[in-house]
Amino acid sequence: MPTNRERAEAAMRRSWFPVARIADLDKPQTAVLLGENLVIYRDRAGDVAVMARRCPHRGGDLSIGEVHENSIACSYHGWEFATNGGACVRIPSIPDQTKIPPKAKIKTYPAVLRYGHVWTVLEDPITEMYDLPEWRQTEFEWLAGEPMDSHAGVGITIENFRDVAHFPFVHKVSMGPTPEVVEPLDVRRDGIDVWMERPLDAGSGEWAGDGDCMMYYHCVAPGLASITYDYERYGKRIVAGFPSPVAYDRVKIFWGVANEVGFTGTSLEENLRLETMVYHEDLPIVENIEPREIPWDHEYQEFSVPADVFTLNYRRSFMELMTRVPAEAFADESAGAEAAGSGAERKLAHVG
């Protein structure tokens, strides 16, 4: 019987996460997603690939390789692998390219470009790629923030994004004085989605220079948390966080801001600066939370109050996600672990 931690890890391997910013694809990018070393690149034809980083010839790092029209070449011996499908398409050291070993290929993963980032999933997905309905009818311009490393898990990170009781203690500079007492929160959940509506009282902090508005929170398990700000005078703007798990208890926080096209309030660049300030206030607090991920198996005692209703519903949404992992996935993983530990020899591939 798998533990809830094991179920959470299995669910994340089947969920979509960002691995690079679209703006950085002028050269190959590296990422680690749940321990898998990846390279992300755009070839000269304009197609984007997410694939395993290790060359299967002698282990060269493809992220420092050369990008071609429809492939990427390893910097060690020049072996080229197709953007589409990862098959080896050229080995410079052999005169007859029909002799390329048919099994010489790189594992590839889906690549979806959305919200300023490249997204992928490691195994057969149990969710659709994020597509928030409240953003579909409005044209937004996105600006991706600088990714941030954090020694905390996806769940802890998302809870921090959606927690409102920490504002007066953590965000004294960015948000200014805010009430310590949290009003009753209007939260609803449907499956893996959680919503909350809350008015913004701009106060005196830098963060809310455009004045009062309505805030529409939306969180989707496991790893999307957003606020859509709706200003009657200016239009809509967004801040969204997409923590991507490097490991179970460590993330790279991808995130971004967006303004509705025609937004007449604070500029996109200024919104990015202000939200960066908020993130930098959060990081030293979150990295010292114990444990570094939600104690799914109740190994730590916790107490909750009404101000936690949003994050409690996020936990329920994550638990809902866990139920979508097929039971055979755990049997497969157990069999794979036994095979890995057996020390079975691998046959060498030779060029004929």
Coordinates of C-alpha atoms in Angstrom, one line a residue:
M1 CA 0.0 0.0 0.0
P2 CA 1.7 3.3 -1.1
T3 CA 2.1 6.1 1.4
N4 CA 0.5 9.5 0.7
R5 CA 4.0 10.8 0.0
E6 CA 4.5 8.2 -2.6
R7 CA 1.1 9.0 -4.1
A8 CA 1.9 12.7 -4.2
E9 CA 5.2 12.0 -6.0
A10 CA 3.4 9.7 -8.5
A11 CA 0.8 12.4 -9.1
M12 CA 3.4 15.0 -9.8
R13 CA 5.2 12.8 -12.3
R14 CA 1.9 12.8 -14.2
S15 CA 1.3 16.6 -13.9
W16 CA 2.4 19.5 -16.0
F17 CA 5.2 21.7 -14.8
P18 CA 7.3 24.5 -16.4
V19 CA 10.9 23.8 -17.1
A20 CA 12.1 27.0 -18.9
R21 CA 11.1 30.5 -19.8
I22 CA 10.2 31.0 -23.5
A23 CA 12.3 34.2 -23.5
D24 CA 15.4 32.2 -22.7
L25 CA 15.2 29.8 -25.7
D26 CA 17.8 31.7 -27.7
K27 CA 20.1 29.0 -26.3
P28 CA 19.5 25.5 -24.8
Q29 CA 18.2 25.5 -21.2
T30 CA 18.7 22.9 -18.5
A31 CA 16.2 21.8 -15.9
V32 CA 15.8 19.1 -13.3
L33 CA 12.3 17.8 -12.9
L34 CA 11.8 15.3 -10.0
G35 CA 15.3 14.1 -10.5
E36 CA 15.2 13.9 -14.3
N37 CA 17.9 15.9 -16.1
L38 CA 16.4 17.7 -19.1
V39 CA 17.4 20.0 -21.9
I40 CA 15.0 22.4 -23.5
Y41 CA 15.7 24.1 -26.8
R42 CA 14.2 25.7 -29.9
D43 CA 15.6 24.4 -33.1
R44 CA 16.3 26.6 -36.2
A45 CA 12.9 25.6 -37.7
G46 CA 11.2 27.1 -34.6
D47 CA 10.1 23.9 -32.9
V48 CA 10.7 23.5 -29.1
A49 CA 11.9 20.2 -27.6
V50 CA 12.1 18.9 -24.1
M51 CA 14.3 15.8 -23.8
A52 CA 16.7 13.9 -21.6
R53 CA 20.0 15.8 -21.3
R54 CA 22.4 12.8 -21.5
C55 CA 23.7 11.6 -24.8
P56 CA 23.4 7.8 -25.0
H57 CA 26.7 7.4 -26.8
R58 CA 29.2 8.4 -24.0
G59 CA 27.1 10.6 -21.7
G60 CA 27.8 14.0 -23.2
D61 CA 25.6 16.9 -22.0
L62 CA 23.3 18.0 -24.8
S63 CA 22.6 21.4 -23.2
I64 CA 26.1 22.5 -24.3
G65 CA 25.6 21.0 -27.8
E66 CA 24.8 22.7 -31.1
V67 CA 21.3 23.4 -32.3
H68 CA 20.6 22.5 -36.0
E69 CA 17.6 22.9 -38.3
N70 CA 15.6 20.0 -36.8
S71 CA 18.0 18.5 -34.3
I72 CA 20.6 19.0 -31.5
A73 CA 24.1 17.7 -31.7
C74 CA 26.2 16.5 -28.7
S75 CA 29.3 18.6 -28.1
Y76 CA 31.4 15.5 -27.4
H77 CA 31.2 13.5 -30.6
G78 CA 28.7 15.4 -32.7
W79 CA 25.9 12.8 -32.6
E80 CA 22.7 14.5 -33.6
F81 CA 19.2 13.8 -32.3
A82 CA 15.9 14.8 -33.9
T83 CA 13.8 17.5 -32.2
N84 CA 10.7 15.4 -33.0
G85 CA 11.0 12.0 -31.3
G86 CA 14.7 12.1 -30.3
A87 CA 16.0 9.5 -32.8
C88 CA 19.7 9.7 -33.7
V89 CA 19.8 11.1 -37.2
R90 CA 23.6 11.5 -37.7
I91 CA 26.8 10.0 -36.4
P92 CA 29.8 11.9 -37.9
S93 CA 32.3 9.2 -37.3
I94 CA 30.7 6.6 -39.5
P95 CA 30.5 6.9 -43.3
D96 CA 27.3 5.0 -43.8
Q97 CA 24.4 6.7 -41.9
T98 CA 22.2 3.7 -42.5
K99 CA 24.3 2.0 -39.8
I100 CA 23.0 4.2 -37.0
P101 CA 21.8 1.9 -34.1
P102 CA 18.0 2.0 -34.3
K103 CA 17.7 2.1 -30.5
A104 CA 20.1 5.1 -30.3
K105 CA 17.6 7.8 -29.3
I106 CA 16.9 10.4 -26.6
K107 CA 13.8 10.2 -24.5
T108 CA 11.6 13.2 -25.4
Y109 CA 8.7 14.8 -23.4
P110 CA 5.8 16.9 -24.5
A111 CA 6.5 20.7 -24.9
V112 CA 3.6 23.2 -24.4
L113 CA 4.3 26.9 -24.6
R114 CA 1.9 28.9 -22.3
Y115 CA 1.9 31.7 -19.8
G116 CA 5.5 32.7 -20.9
H117 CA 7.0 29.3 -20.2
V118 CA 7.7 25.9 -21.6
W119 CA 5.7 23.1 -19.8
T120 CA 6.2 19.4 -19.8
V121 CA 5.1 16.2 -18.1
L122 CA 7.2 13.2 -17.3
E123 CA 4.7 10.4 -17.6
D124 CA 1.2 9.9 -19.0
P125 CA -0.7 13.0 -17.7
I126 CA -3.6 12.7 -15.3
T127 CA -4.7 16.3 -16.0
E128 CA -5.0 18.5 -18.9
M129 CA -2.4 21.3 -19.4
Y130 CA -3.5 24.3 -17.4
D131 CA -6.0 26.5 -19.2
L132 CA -7.7 28.8 -16.8
P133 CA -11.2 29.7 -18.1
E134 CA -11.1 33.2 -16.6
W135 CA -8.2 34.1 -18.9
R136 CA -9.6 32.7 -22.2
Q137 CA -11.8 35.6 -23.2
T138 CA -9.1 38.3 -22.5
E139 CA -5.9 39.0 -24.3
F140 CA -3.0 39.2 -21.9
E141 CA 0.6 40.1 -22.4
W142 CA 2.9 38.0 -20.2
L143 CA 6.2 38.8 -18.7
A144 CA 8.1 35.9 -17.0
G145 CA 9.9 36.6 -13.8
E146 CA 13.4 35.4 -12.9
P147 CA 13.1 31.8 -11.7
M148 CA 13.9 31.3 -8.0
D149 CA 15.3 28.3 -6.2
S150 CA 13.6 27.3 -2.9
H151 CA 14.2 24.4 -0.5
A152 CA 10.6 23.6 -0.1
G153 CA 8.1 21.3 -1.9
V154 CA 5.4 22.2 -4.4
G155 CA 2.6 21.9 -1.8
I156 CA 4.3 24.2 0.8
T157 CA 5.2 26.7 -1.9
I158 CA 1.6 26.9 -3.2
E159 CA 0.2 27.2 0.3
N160 CA 2.5 30.1 0.9
F161 CA 1.2 31.8 -2.3
R162 CA -2.4 31.4 -1.2
D163 CA -2.1 32.1 2.5
V164 CA -3.5 35.5 3.5
A165 CA -2.8 35.4 7.3
H166 CA 1.0 35.9 6.8
F167 CA 0.7 39.3 5.1
P168 CA 1.0 41.6 8.2
F169 CA 4.1 39.7 9.3
V170 CA 6.1 38.8 6.1
H171 CA 5.1 41.6 3.8
K172 CA 5.3 44.7 5.9
V173 CA 7.4 46.5 3.3
S174 CA 5.8 45.5 0.1
M175 CA 2.2 45.6 1.3
G176 CA 2.4 48.0 4.2
P177 CA 0.3 47.6 7.3
T178 CA -2.5 45.1 6.9
P179 CA -5.0 43.8 9.4
E180 CA -4.0 40.8 11.5
V181 CA -7.5 39.5 11.8
V182 CA -8.7 37.7 8.7
E183 CA -12.3 38.1 7.6
P184 CA -14.4 35.1 6.7
L185 CA -13.0 33.8 3.4
D186 CA -15.2 33.0 0.4
V187 CA -13.7 29.8 -0.8
R188 CA -15.0 27.0 -3.1
R189 CA -13.5 23.9 -4.5
D190 CA -14.4 21.6 -7.4
G191 CA -12.1 18.7 -7.9
I192 CA -8.5 19.9 -8.2
D193 CA -9.5 23.6 -8.6
V194 CA -9.9 26.1 -5.7
W195 CA -11.3 29.6 -6.0
M196 CA -11.5 32.6 -3.7
E197 CA -12.8 36.1 -4.2
R198 CA -11.5 38.9 -2.0
P199 CA -11.5 42.7 -2.2
L200 CA -8.2 44.4 -2.2
D201 CA -7.9 47.4 0.2
A202 CA -4.8 49.0 -1.4
G203 CA -3.5 50.5 1.8
S204 CA -0.1 52.2 1.8
G205 CA 2.2 49.6 0.5
E206 CA 4.1 49.8 -2.8
W207 CA 2.4 46.6 -4.0
A208 CA -1.0 48.1 -4.5
G209 CA -0.4 51.5 -6.1
D210 CA -3.3 51.2 -8.5
G211 CA -5.8 51.3 -5.7
D212 CA -8.6 49.1 -4.7
C213 CA -9.9 46.2 -6.8
M214 CA -11.4 42.7 -6.6
M215 CA -8.9 39.8 -6.4
Y216 CA -9.9 36.5 -7.9
Y217 CA -7.7 33.7 -6.6
H218 CA -7.5 30.4 -8.5
C219 CA -5.3 27.5 -7.5
V220 CA -5.1 24.2 -9.4
A221 CA -3.4 21.1 -7.9
P222 CA -0.6 20.4 -7.9
G223 CA 1.3 23.5 -9.0
L224 CA -0.6 26.6 -10.3
A225 CA -1.6 29.6 -8.1
S226 CA -2.9 32.8 -9.5
I227 CA -4.5 36.1 -8.6
T228 CA -6.4 38.0 -11.3
Y229 CA -6.8 41.7 -10.2
D230 CA -9.9 43.4 -11.7
Y231 CA -9.7 47.2 -11.6
E232 CA -12.8 49.0 -12.6
R233 CA -10.7 51.9 -14.0
Y234 CA -7.8 50.1 -15.6
G235 CA -8.7 46.6 -16.6
K236 CA -7.2 43.3 -15.4
R237 CA -3.7 42.1 -14.4
I238 CA -2.4 38.8 -13.2
V239 CA 0.3 37.4 -11.0
A240 CA 0.8 33.6 -11.2
G241 CA 3.3 31.2 -9.6
F242 CA 4.2 27.8 -11.0
P243 CA 6.6 26.0 -8.7
S244 CA 8.4 23.1 -10.5
P245 CA 9.7 20.3 -8.4
V246 CA 13.5 19.7 -8.8
A247 CA 13.0 17.1 -6.1
Y248 CA 10.1 16.2 -3.7
D249 CA 11.1 18.9 -1.2
R250 CA 12.8 21.4 -3.5
V251 CA 11.4 23.6 -6.3
K252 CA 12.4 26.1 -8.9
I253 CA 9.7 28.8 -8.8
F254 CA 8.7 29.8 -12.3
W255 CA 6.3 32.7 -12.2
G256 CA 5.1 35.7 -14.2
V257 CA 2.8 38.7 -14.4
A258 CA 0.4 39.7 -17.1
N259 CA -1.5 42.8 -18.0
E260 CA -4.6 42.9 -20.1
V261 CA -3.8 44.4 -23.5
G262 CA -4.9 48.0 -23.1
F263 CA -4.4 48.0 -19.3
T264 CA -4.0 51.6 -18.2
G265 CA -2.6 51.0 -14.7
T266 CA 0.9 50.1 -13.6
S267 CA 3.2 48.9 -16.3
L268 CA 4.0 45.2 -16.8
E269 CA 7.7 45.9 -15.8
E270 CA 6.7 47.7 -12.6
N271 CA 4.3 45.0 -11.7
L272 CA 7.1 42.5 -12.1
R273 CA 9.3 44.6 -9.8
L274 CA 6.7 44.8 -7.1
E275 CA 5.8 41.1 -7.2
T276 CA 9.5 40.2 -7.1
M277 CA 9.7 42.1 -3.8
V278 CA 6.8 40.0 -2.5
Y279 CA 8.5 36.8 -3.5
H280 CA 11.8 37.8 -1.9
E281 CA 10.1 38.5 1.4
D282 CA 8.5 35.0 1.3
L283 CA 11.6 32.9 0.4
P284 CA 13.5 33.1 3.7
I285 CA 10.4 32.2 5.6
V286 CA 9.2 29.3 3.5
E287 CA 12.7 27.7 3.2
N288 CA 12.7 27.3 7.0
I289 CA 9.3 25.7 7.3
E290 CA 9.5 22.2 8.9
P291 CA 8.9 19.8 7.2
R292 CA 9.7 21.1 3.7
E293 CA 6.7 19.5 2.2
I294 CA 3.1 19.1 3.4
P295 CA 3.0 16.2 5.9
W296 CA 0.7 14.1 3.9
D297 CA 1.1 11.0 6.1
H298 CA 0.4 13.1 9.3
E299 CA 4.0 12.6 10.6
Y300 CA 3.8 16.1 12.1
Q301 CA 0.9 17.5 14.2
E302 CA -0.7 20.7 12.8
F303 CA -3.5 22.9 14.0
S304 CA -5.7 25.0 11.7
V305 CA -8.0 28.0 12.0
P306 CA -10.6 29.6 9.7
A307 CA -8.0 31.7 8.0
D308 CA -6.5 28.4 6.6
V309 CA -9.7 27.5 4.7
F310 CA -8.1 28.2 1.3
T311 CA -4.9 26.1 1.9
L312 CA -7.0 23.3 3.5
N313 CA -9.0 23.2 0.3
Y314 CA -5.8 23.1 -1.7
R315 CA -4.7 20.1 0.3
R316 CA -8.0 18.4 -0.6
S317 CA -7.5 19.3 -4.2
F318 CA -4.1 17.7 -4.2
M319 CA -5.5 14.6 -2.5
E320 CA -8.1 14.4 -5.2
L321 CA -5.3 14.5 -7.8
M322 CA -3.6 11.6 -6.0
T323 CA -6.7 9.4 -6.5
R324 CA -6.3 9.8 -10.3
V325 CA -3.0 7.9 -10.3
P326 CA -3.7 4.4 -11.6
A327 CA -3.0 1.6 -9.1
E328 CA -0.7 -0.2 -11.5
A329 CA 1.7 2.7 -11.4
F330 CA 2.9 1.7 -8.0
A331 CA 3.2 -1.9 -9.1
D332 CA 5.3 -0.8 -12.1
E333 CA 7.5 1.4 -9.9
S334 CA 8.1 -1.5 -7.4
A335 CA 9.0 -3.9 -10.3
G336 CA 11.4 -1.2 -11.7
A337 CA 13.1 -0.8 -8.4
E338 CA 13.7 -4.6 -8.1
A339 CA 15.1 -4.7 -11.6
A340 CA 17.4 -1.8 -10.9
G341 CA 18.7 -3.5 -7.8
S342 CA 19.3 -6.9 -9.4
G343 CA 22.5 -5.8 -11.1
A344 CA 21.5 -7.3 -14.4
E345 CA 24.1 -6.5 -17.1
R346 CA 23.2 -4.4 -20.1
K347 CA 24.2 -5.4 -23.6
L348 CA 26.5 -3.0 -25.5
A349 CA 25.1 -1.6 -28.7
H350 CA 27.5 -1.9 -31.6
V351 CA 27.6 -0.3 -35.0
G352 CA 27.5 -3.0 -37.6

